[in-house]
Short mmCIF file of C-alpha atoms and ligand atoms in Angstrom, two decimals:
data_model
loop_
_atom_site.label_atom_id
_atom_site.label_comp_id
_atom_site.label_asym_id
_atom_site.label_seq_id
_atom_site.Cartn_x
_atom_site.Cartn_y
_atom_site.Cartn_z
CA MET A 1 0.00 0.00 0.00
CA SER A 2 2.77 2.42 0.87
CA GLU A 3 4.50 1.79 -2.47
CA ALA A 4 1.31 2.15 -4.51
CA GLU A 5 0.60 5.47 -6.17
CA ARG A 6 -2.70 4.75 -7.90
CA VAL A 7 -5.12 2.27 -6.37
CA THR A 8 -8.28 0.89 -7.94
CA VAL A 9 -10.61 -1.22 -5.82
CA LEU A 10 -13.16 -3.74 -7.06
CA THR A 11 -15.71 -4.61 -4.39
CA GLY A 12 -18.30 -7.35 -4.18
CA ALA A 13 -21.03 -8.48 -1.83
CA GLY A 14 -18.46 -9.55 0.82
CA ILE A 15 -17.72 -5.95 1.84
CA SER A 16 -21.35 -5.49 2.87
CA THR A 17 -21.95 -8.72 4.83
CA ASP A 18 -20.76 -7.01 8.01
CA SER A 19 -23.47 -4.41 7.35
CA GLY A 20 -26.07 -7.19 7.51
CA ILE A 21 -26.55 -7.74 3.78
CA PRO A 22 -25.92 -11.40 2.91
CA ASP A 23 -23.80 -12.22 -0.13
CA PHE A 24 -24.93 -14.67 -2.83
CA ARG A 25 -22.31 -17.39 -2.85
CA GLY A 26 -20.62 -17.31 0.58
CA PRO A 27 -21.54 -19.97 3.21
CA ASN A 28 -24.60 -17.93 4.30
CA GLY A 29 -25.28 -16.60 0.82
CA VAL A 30 -28.80 -16.04 -0.49
CA TRP A 31 -28.28 -18.50 -3.35
CA THR A 32 -26.32 -20.99 -1.26
CA ARG A 33 -29.33 -21.27 1.05
CA ASN A 34 -32.05 -20.97 -1.58
CA PRO A 35 -30.99 -21.75 -5.18
CA GLU A 36 -34.54 -20.90 -6.35
CA ALA A 37 -33.82 -17.23 -5.52
CA GLU A 38 -31.51 -17.11 -8.54
CA ARG A 39 -34.57 -17.09 -10.83
CA MET A 40 -35.57 -13.69 -9.46
CA ALA A 41 -32.25 -12.35 -10.71
CA THR A 42 -32.70 -13.73 -14.23
CA LEU A 43 -34.11 -11.22 -16.69
CA GLN A 44 -35.98 -13.72 -18.84
CA ASP A 45 -37.83 -15.23 -15.86
CA TYR A 46 -38.55 -11.78 -14.44
CA LEU A 47 -40.10 -10.52 -17.68
CA ALA A 48 -42.01 -13.73 -18.45
CA ASP A 49 -43.43 -14.70 -15.07
CA PRO A 50 -45.65 -12.35 -13.00
CA GLU A 51 -45.18 -14.62 -9.99
CA VAL A 52 -41.41 -14.10 -10.13
CA ARG A 53 -42.03 -10.34 -10.23
CA ARG A 54 -44.42 -10.47 -7.26
CA ARG A 55 -41.85 -12.39 -5.23
CA SER A 56 -39.14 -9.96 -6.34
CA TRP A 57 -41.15 -6.96 -5.13
CA GLN A 58 -41.77 -8.66 -1.77
CA SER A 59 -38.09 -9.43 -1.40
CA ARG A 60 -37.13 -5.85 -2.35
CA LYS A 61 -39.56 -4.57 0.28
CA GLU A 62 -37.92 -6.74 2.92
CA HIS A 63 -34.35 -6.23 1.70
CA PRO A 64 -31.84 -5.53 4.51
CA VAL A 65 -30.40 -2.66 2.43
CA TRP A 66 -33.04 -0.22 3.70
CA THR A 67 -31.72 -0.38 7.26
CA ALA A 68 -28.06 -1.24 6.58
CA GLU A 69 -25.27 1.13 7.62
CA PRO A 70 -21.78 1.28 6.08
CA ASN A 71 -19.10 -0.62 8.05
CA ALA A 72 -15.40 -0.11 8.72
CA GLY A 73 -14.54 -1.65 5.33
CA HIS A 74 -16.56 0.96 3.43
CA ARG A 75 -15.13 3.72 5.62
CA ALA A 76 -11.55 2.57 4.99
CA LEU A 77 -12.11 3.18 1.28
CA VAL A 78 -13.27 6.73 2.05
CA ASP A 79 -9.98 7.23 3.89
CA LEU A 80 -8.12 5.84 0.87
CA GLU A 81 -9.87 8.40 -1.34
CA LYS A 82 -8.75 11.18 1.03
CA THR A 83 -5.10 10.20 0.49
CA GLY A 84 -5.49 11.06 -3.20
CA LYS A 85 -4.29 7.61 -4.29
CA LEU A 86 -7.69 6.22 -5.21
CA VAL A 87 -8.50 5.99 -8.90
CA ALA A 88 -11.98 4.53 -8.31
CA VAL A 89 -14.05 2.08 -6.36
CA ILE A 90 -15.63 -0.21 -8.92
CA THR A 91 -18.45 -2.01 -7.17
CA GLN A 92 -20.58 -4.97 -8.13
CA ASN A 93 -22.83 -4.06 -5.20
CA ILE A 94 -26.20 -2.48 -5.68
CA ASP A 95 -26.63 -1.33 -2.08
CA GLY A 96 -25.22 2.23 -2.31
CA LEU A 97 -23.22 1.78 0.91
CA HIS A 98 -19.98 3.15 -0.56
CA GLN A 99 -21.70 6.44 -1.33
CA ARG A 100 -23.47 6.42 2.06
CA ALA A 101 -20.04 6.05 3.70
CA GLY A 102 -18.77 9.08 1.76
CA SER A 103 -16.97 7.64 -1.28
CA THR A 104 -17.42 9.83 -4.35
CA LYS A 105 -15.41 7.95 -6.99
CA VAL A 106 -17.78 4.99 -7.27
CA ILE A 107 -18.52 3.09 -10.46
CA GLU A 108 -21.58 0.85 -10.04
CA VAL A 109 -21.18 -1.82 -12.72
CA HIS A 110 -24.31 -3.71 -11.68
CA GLY A 111 -26.55 -0.70 -11.10
CA THR A 112 -28.41 0.31 -7.95
CA VAL A 113 -31.40 -0.94 -6.00
CA HIS A 114 -32.24 2.63 -5.01
CA TRP A 115 -33.73 3.28 -8.45
CA VAL A 116 -36.31 1.50 -10.59
CA MET A 117 -36.29 1.34 -14.37
CA CYS A 118 -39.15 0.74 -16.79
CA MET A 119 -38.12 -2.13 -19.05
CA THR A 120 -40.07 -0.55 -21.96
CA CYS A 121 -39.59 3.24 -21.88
CA GLU A 122 -36.49 3.19 -19.59
CA THR A 123 -37.87 5.94 -17.32
CA ARG A 124 -36.17 5.88 -13.94
CA THR A 125 -38.05 6.47 -10.68
CA PRO A 126 -36.97 6.29 -7.03
CA MET A 127 -37.33 2.82 -5.49
CA ALA A 128 -39.05 4.37 -2.46
CA ASP A 129 -41.94 5.56 -4.67
CA GLN A 130 -42.52 2.10 -6.16
CA LEU A 131 -42.19 0.33 -2.81
CA ALA A 132 -44.90 2.67 -1.51
CA ARG A 133 -47.19 1.31 -4.26
CA VAL A 134 -46.34 -2.26 -3.24
CA GLU A 135 -47.06 -1.36 0.40
CA ALA A 136 -50.40 0.08 -0.73
CA GLY A 137 -51.39 -3.29 -2.22
CA ASP A 138 -50.11 -3.39 -5.82
CA PRO A 139 -48.06 -6.63 -5.94
CA ASP A 140 -46.44 -5.87 -9.33
CA PRO A 141 -46.59 -2.12 -10.04
CA ALA A 142 -46.43 -1.14 -13.73
CA CYS A 143 -44.89 1.99 -15.28
CA THR A 144 -47.34 4.88 -14.82
CA LEU A 145 -46.21 6.40 -18.14
CA CYS A 146 -46.35 3.45 -20.52
CA GLY A 147 -47.64 0.44 -18.57
CA GLY A 148 -44.30 -1.39 -18.95
CA ILE A 149 -42.74 -3.82 -16.49
CA LEU A 150 -40.74 -2.16 -13.71
CA LYS A 151 -37.55 -3.62 -12.29
CA SER A 152 -34.88 -2.37 -9.91
CA ALA A 153 -32.18 -0.53 -11.88
CA THR A 154 -29.79 -3.43 -11.30
CA ILE A 155 -28.22 -5.74 -13.84
CA SER A 156 -29.96 -9.12 -13.89
CA PHE A 157 -28.51 -12.25 -15.45
CA GLY A 158 -29.12 -12.06 -19.18
CA GLN A 159 -29.09 -8.25 -19.11
CA GLN A 160 -26.47 -6.11 -20.84
CA LEU A 161 -24.18 -3.99 -18.72
CA ASP A 162 -24.07 -0.30 -19.54
CA ASN A 163 -21.19 0.14 -22.03
CA ASP A 164 -20.18 3.61 -20.77
CA VAL A 165 -20.02 2.35 -17.19
CA LEU A 166 -18.02 -0.69 -18.25
CA ASP A 167 -15.60 1.51 -20.23
CA ALA A 168 -15.08 3.72 -17.16
CA ALA A 169 -14.40 0.62 -15.04
CA ALA A 170 -11.90 -0.78 -17.56
CA GLN A 171 -10.18 2.62 -17.71
CA ALA A 172 -9.87 2.69 -13.91
CA ALA A 173 -8.44 -0.85 -13.97
CA MET A 174 -5.84 0.19 -16.55
CA GLU A 175 -4.82 3.38 -14.72
CA CYS A 176 -3.75 1.82 -11.42
CA ASP A 177 -0.56 0.22 -10.17
CA LEU A 178 -2.39 -1.65 -7.40
CA PHE A 179 -5.73 -3.38 -7.91
CA LEU A 180 -7.56 -4.61 -4.81
CA ALA A 181 -10.31 -7.19 -5.35
CA VAL A 182 -12.36 -7.13 -2.15
CA GLY A 183 -15.19 -9.44 -1.09
CA SER A 184 -15.97 -10.96 -4.43
CA SER A 185 -16.03 -14.59 -5.50
CA LEU A 186 -14.73 -13.20 -8.83
CA THR A 187 -17.00 -15.52 -10.76
CA VAL A 188 -19.29 -12.95 -12.45
CA ARG A 189 -18.07 -11.67 -15.79
CA PRO A 190 -17.23 -9.14 -17.07
CA ALA A 191 -16.60 -7.60 -13.62
CA ALA A 192 -14.16 -10.33 -12.55
CA GLY A 193 -12.27 -9.87 -15.84
CA LEU A 194 -11.25 -6.39 -14.63
CA CYS A 195 -8.55 -8.21 -12.61
CA ASP A 196 -7.08 -9.41 -15.93
CA VAL A 197 -7.36 -5.92 -17.40
CA ALA A 198 -5.45 -4.44 -14.44
CA VAL A 199 -2.73 -7.12 -14.39
CA ASP A 200 -2.30 -6.98 -18.19
CA ALA A 201 -1.76 -3.22 -17.84
CA GLY A 202 0.98 -3.81 -15.26
CA ALA A 203 -0.83 -3.51 -11.92
CA ARG A 204 -0.26 -5.76 -8.94
CA LEU A 205 -3.37 -7.64 -7.86
CA VAL A 206 -4.27 -8.26 -4.22
CA VAL A 207 -7.29 -10.45 -3.44
CA ILE A 208 -9.07 -9.92 -0.13
CA ASN A 209 -11.71 -12.62 0.25
CA ALA A 210 -12.60 -15.29 2.81
CA GLU A 211 -12.85 -18.05 0.21
CA PRO A 212 -10.62 -19.01 -2.73
CA THR A 213 -11.22 -17.23 -6.04
CA PRO A 214 -10.17 -18.11 -9.60
CA TYR A 215 -7.78 -15.12 -9.48
CA ASP A 216 -5.78 -16.13 -6.40
CA ASP A 217 -2.92 -17.51 -8.51
CA LEU A 218 -2.61 -14.23 -10.38
CA ALA A 219 -2.42 -12.19 -7.17
CA VAL A 220 0.78 -11.05 -5.44
CA ALA A 221 -1.05 -11.53 -2.14
CA VAL A 222 -4.27 -13.18 -0.96
CA LEU A 223 -5.78 -12.10 2.37
CA ARG A 224 -8.49 -14.21 3.99
CA ASP A 225 -9.18 -12.03 7.05
CA PRO A 226 -12.58 -10.39 7.62
CA ILE A 227 -12.80 -7.37 5.32
CA SER A 228 -13.99 -4.88 7.95
CA GLU A 229 -10.83 -5.66 9.94
CA ILE A 230 -8.19 -6.13 7.26
CA LEU A 231 -9.11 -3.18 5.04
CA PRO A 232 -8.70 -0.49 7.73
CA ALA A 233 -5.46 -2.21 8.88
CA LEU A 234 -4.12 -2.41 5.34
CA LEU A 235 -4.86 1.22 4.59
CA GLU A 236 -2.99 2.37 7.68
CA VAL A 237 0.27 1.03 6.20
P1 NAD B 301 -20.46 -13.39 -4.10
O1 NAD B 301 -21.62 -13.64 -3.20
O2 NAD B 301 -20.32 -14.23 -5.31
O3 NAD B 301 -19.10 -13.55 -3.27
C1 NAD B 301 -18.88 -12.87 -2.06
C2 NAD B 301 -17.56 -13.37 -1.48
O4 NAD B 301 -17.27 -12.59 -0.33
C3 NAD B 301 -17.59 -14.83 -1.03
O5 NAD B 301 -16.53 -15.54 -1.66
C4 NAD B 301 -17.40 -14.76 0.49
O6 NAD B 301 -16.59 -15.81 0.97
C5 NAD B 301 -16.73 -13.42 0.68
N1 NAD B 301 -17.04 -12.77 1.95
C6 NAD B 301 -18.27 -12.54 2.49
N2 NAD B 301 -18.18 -11.83 3.61
C7 NAD B 301 -16.84 -11.62 3.84
C8 NAD B 301 -16.12 -10.95 4.85
N3 NAD B 301 -16.73 -10.30 5.86
N4 NAD B 301 -14.76 -10.93 4.78
C9 NAD B 301 -14.11 -11.57 3.73
N5 NAD B 301 -14.76 -12.20 2.74
C10 NAD B 301 -16.12 -12.22 2.78
O7 NAD B 301 -20.47 -11.85 -4.44
P2 NAD B 301 -19.99 -11.08 -5.76
O8 NAD B 301 -18.71 -11.65 -6.26
O9 NAD B 301 -20.09 -9.64 -5.43
O10 NAD B 301 -21.08 -11.44 -6.85
C11 NAD B 301 -22.44 -11.41 -6.48
C12 NAD B 301 -23.33 -10.54 -7.33
O11 NAD B 301 -24.43 -10.32 -6.49
C13 NAD B 301 -22.79 -9.19 -7.66
O12 NAD B 301 -23.09 -8.97 -8.96
C14 NAD B 301 -23.58 -8.20 -6.80
O13 NAD B 301 -24.18 -7.23 -7.64
C15 NAD B 301 -24.72 -8.97 -6.25
N6 NAD B 301 -24.95 -8.82 -4.79
C16 NAD B 301 -24.85 -7.57 -4.23
C17 NAD B 301 -25.06 -7.42 -2.88
C18 NAD B 301 -24.93 -6.04 -2.30
O14 NAD B 301 -25.15 -5.05 -3.01
N7 NAD B 301 -24.53 -5.90 -1.04
C19 NAD B 301 -25.38 -8.50 -2.07
C20 NAD B 301 -25.50 -9.78 -2.68
C21 NAD B 301 -25.27 -9.91 -4.04
#
């Protein structure tokens, strides 16, 4: 850390587990415990099946994100930004906790659960407004402008990532000399491939994750400690 001049960080669900938001593939992950939940994250099923949408709206309503607070891991990345070394935090998370903690250089490659998008006219509305409709008894609220299907403004399986956002993430991966991959199983492409982009451009890769990842062999160091402990300790160096 002390040698690095430009640091880019890729975060995944593991940085938010200590804020009470379960990951997908860790031992207590949402999909590890209930593989059926994966259907709710698949675009084709979501668009085709009203029952999947109804369950999705219920699970959004009850999502731990609405009460979650940033933890020491998120705050450590704010401190890193204050040093001037941070190129960007590229996050696969949709919870908005980096911004809540105070990070400003955040690239959300998988979108955000705080907004809703119409799948027909692409109008964006605040999630809070749509959840109020669900609370009021509409189990699958439709777009008030065009009647289209509404979905959280997150990237589902089978859905294209935003090209501009992906370009910005690749640029940040190429601009750093140290790339930290934090709390991600590094199994979702193209986000995980940013590790290759960074290493190919000459950066050193450090993986911080409780479980093995496919990128461990490429890393100069692999740290298995809990993120909310190791990240503040690492950034003090
Ligand atoms: P993942 O669930 O595939 O992997 C998370 C990894 O973090 C696991 O390998 C786990 O062992 C590790 N981990 C969990 N808690 C940890 C801790 N405290 N310390 C160290 N390691 C820890 O997550 P992913 O790679 O981000 O991919 C999942 C996809 O699901 C992403 O696209 C993301 O958008 C989405 N997701 C987001 C959230 C969120 O926004 N908080 C939560 C769940 C899933």
